[in-house]
């Protein structure tokens, strides 16, 4: 998985994972992968995140990335932890340039046309639309995608089991990000993941 499009096409849903207890990391990753969701976004929202990335990389079939990366220090830390792709909630040149230079697949967050134009200037065409529902939902993304026909998107934020299929039906959307698949017992997570993997 050496490019962001391949990661986005690995499954219709990228689980957005928050790990509080490192002991839950491997069982969660195993359940998600067993259900058909290989690309896992571990968010840097807790002290356990870096250890979770390291742990989840031991799960066969898992493609483990880091989410909520907001500065270059965090980028360096997640690369040291072995992150295989990077997701950020927004897009700045200061963060994007070293990530792009490293060659690691990168999915930066955008919310409007200026963000997309900044990304295009940097040579990027694949973006996380975030926060998707708060930014006007599918109607807003359709309006943005029209002039930026070359771009592809992963809506995240307010995307749920109830509305994921509607997002995925829009051609420029390659996948969605969601946390609903991450809750419950390992058996429940695997069942949710299997249902999510069948959305495309």
C-alpha positions as CSV (number, residue, x, y, z in Angstrom):
1,X,0.0,0.0,0.0
2,X,2.3,2.7,-1.3
3,X,-0.2,5.3,-2.3
4,X,-3.2,6.9,-0.6
5,X,-5.7,5.8,-3.3
6,X,-4.9,2.2,-2.8
7,X,-5.4,2.6,0.9
8,X,-8.7,4.4,0.4
9,X,-9.9,1.6,-2.0
10,X,-8.8,-1.2,0.4
11,X,-12.3,-1.1,2.0
12,X,-15.3,1.3,2.0
13,X,-14.8,2.3,5.6
14,X,-11.6,3.4,7.4
15,X,-12.2,2.8,11.1
16,X,-11.4,5.9,13.2
17,X,-9.9,4.4,16.3
18,X,-9.4,5.9,19.8
19,X,-7.4,3.7,22.1
20,X,-7.5,4.4,25.8
21,X,-6.3,1.0,27.0
22,X,-3.4,-0.5,25.0
23,X,-4.7,-4.0,26.0
24,X,-7.7,-3.4,23.6
25,X,-5.5,-2.5,20.6
26,X,-4.7,-5.9,19.2
27,X,-8.1,-7.6,19.7
28,X,-9.8,-4.6,18.1
29,X,-7.4,-4.6,15.1
30,X,-7.9,-8.4,14.7
31,X,-11.7,-8.1,14.7
32,X,-11.7,-5.2,12.2
33,X,-9.3,-7.0,9.8
34,X,-11.3,-10.3,10.2
35,X,-14.4,-8.3,9.2
36,X,-12.8,-7.0,6.1
37,X,-11.5,-3.5,7.1
38,X,-7.8,-3.5,6.6
39,X,-6.9,0.2,6.8
40,X,-7.0,1.3,10.4
41,X,-6.7,5.0,11.5
42,X,-5.4,5.3,15.0
43,X,-6.1,8.8,16.2
44,X,-3.5,10.7,18.3
45,X,-6.2,11.6,20.9
46,X,-4.8,9.6,23.8
47,X,-1.5,8.8,25.4
48,X,-1.8,5.2,24.2
49,X,-2.0,6.0,20.5
50,X,1.7,5.5,19.6
51,X,1.9,2.2,21.4
52,X,-1.4,1.2,19.8
53,X,0.1,1.8,16.3
54,X,3.1,-0.3,17.2
55,X,0.9,-3.1,18.6
56,X,-1.6,-3.2,15.7
57,X,1.2,-3.5,13.1
58,X,1.7,-7.0,14.4
59,X,-1.8,-8.0,13.2
60,X,-1.6,-9.8,9.8
61,X,-3.4,-7.9,7.1
62,X,-3.6,-4.6,9.0
63,X,-2.6,-1.4,7.3
64,X,-2.0,0.9,10.3
65,X,-2.1,4.7,9.9
66,X,-2.1,7.6,12.3
67,X,-4.9,10.1,12.5
68,X,-5.3,13.6,14.1
69,X,-1.7,14.4,13.1
70,X,-1.5,18.2,13.5
71,X,2.2,19.1,13.6
72,X,5.6,17.9,12.4
73,X,6.6,16.7,15.8
74,X,3.6,14.3,15.8
75,X,4.5,13.3,12.3
76,X,8.0,12.3,13.3
77,X,6.6,10.4,16.3
78,X,4.1,8.3,14.3
79,X,6.7,7.5,11.7
80,X,9.0,6.2,14.4
81,X,6.0,4.1,15.6
82,X,5.7,2.6,12.1
83,X,2.6,4.4,10.8
84,X,1.9,3.3,7.2
85,X,-0.3,6.4,6.3
86,X,-1.0,9.8,7.8
87,X,-4.3,11.5,8.2
88,X,-4.7,15.1,9.4
89,X,-7.8,17.1,10.3
90,X,-6.7,20.1,8.2
91,X,-4.0,21.1,5.7
92,X,-1.0,23.4,6.2
93,X,2.1,23.7,4.1
94,X,4.3,23.3,7.2
95,X,2.9,19.9,7.9
96,X,2.2,18.7,4.4
97,X,5.6,19.4,2.9
98,X,7.6,17.0,5.1
99,X,5.0,14.3,4.8
100,X,4.9,14.5,1.0
101,X,8.7,14.5,0.9
102,X,8.8,11.3,3.0
103,X,6.7,9.5,0.4
104,X,4.2,8.1,3.1
105,X,0.6,8.1,1.9
106,X,-1.1,11.2,3.1
107,X,-4.8,12.1,3.5
108,X,-5.2,15.8,4.7
109,X,-8.4,17.3,5.9
110,X,-10.2,19.9,3.8
111,X,-13.4,21.8,4.5
112,X,-13.7,24.3,1.6
113,X,-12.4,25.2,-1.9
114,X,-9.4,27.2,-0.5
115,X,-8.2,24.1,1.3
116,X,-8.5,22.0,-1.8
117,X,-6.7,24.6,-3.9
118,X,-3.9,24.6,-1.3
119,X,-3.7,20.8,-1.6
120,X,-3.6,20.9,-5.4
121,X,-0.8,23.4,-5.2
122,X,1.1,20.8,-3.2
123,X,0.4,18.1,-5.7
124,X,-2.4,16.4,-3.7
125,X,-5.7,15.2,-5.1
126,X,-7.0,12.9,-2.3
127,X,-8.6,14.5,0.7
128,X,-10.5,13.9,3.9
129,X,-13.7,16.0,4.0
130,X,-13.9,17.0,7.6
131,X,-16.1,17.5,9.6
132,X,-18.3,16.1,6.9
133,X,-21.8,16.6,8.3
134,X,-21.0,19.9,10.1
135,X,-19.7,21.3,6.9
136,X,-22.9,20.8,5.0
137,X,-22.9,17.1,4.4
138,X,-23.2,15.4,1.0
139,X,-24.8,18.4,-0.6
140,X,-21.8,20.5,0.3
141,X,-19.3,17.9,-1.0
142,X,-21.2,17.6,-4.3
143,X,-20.8,21.3,-4.7
144,X,-17.1,21.2,-3.9
145,X,-16.4,18.1,-6.1
146,X,-17.9,19.7,-9.2
147,X,-15.1,22.2,-9.9
148,X,-12.5,19.9,-8.5
149,X,-13.3,17.0,-10.7
150,X,-9.9,15.5,-10.4
151,X,-10.1,15.1,-6.6
152,X,-11.3,12.1,-4.5
153,X,-12.6,12.2,-0.9
154,X,-13.0,10.4,2.4
155,X,-15.8,12.1,4.3
156,X,-15.3,11.8,8.1
157,X,-17.2,13.3,11.0
158,X,-20.9,12.5,11.4
159,X,-20.7,9.6,9.0
160,X,-22.5,6.6,10.5
161,X,-23.9,3.2,9.7
162,X,-27.2,5.0,8.8
163,X,-25.7,7.3,6.1
164,X,-22.5,5.7,5.0
165,X,-24.0,4.1,1.9
166,X,-25.4,7.4,0.7
167,X,-22.0,9.0,0.9
168,X,-20.4,6.0,-0.8
169,X,-22.9,6.2,-3.7
170,X,-21.2,9.5,-4.8
171,X,-18.5,8.6,-7.2
172,X,-15.7,11.0,-6.0
173,X,-16.1,9.3,-2.5
174,X,-13.6,6.4,-2.4
175,X,-14.3,5.5,1.3
176,X,-15.7,7.0,4.5
177,X,-14.1,7.3,7.9
178,X,-16.2,6.2,10.9
179,X,-16.0,5.1,14.5
180,X,-19.2,3.2,14.7
181,X,-17.4,0.0,13.7
182,X,-15.1,0.2,16.7
183,X,-17.4,-0.3,19.6
184,X,-18.5,-3.5,21.3
185,X,-17.0,-6.9,21.9
186,X,-14.5,-8.3,19.4
187,X,-17.3,-10.5,17.9
188,X,-19.6,-7.4,17.6
189,X,-16.8,-5.4,16.0
190,X,-16.1,-8.1,13.5
191,X,-19.8,-8.2,12.6
192,X,-20.0,-4.4,12.2
193,X,-16.8,-4.5,10.1
194,X,-18.2,-7.2,7.9
195,X,-21.4,-5.2,7.3
196,X,-19.3,-2.0,6.6
197,X,-17.0,-3.9,4.2
198,X,-20.1,-4.9,2.2
199,X,-21.3,-1.3,1.7
200,X,-19.5,-0.9,-1.7
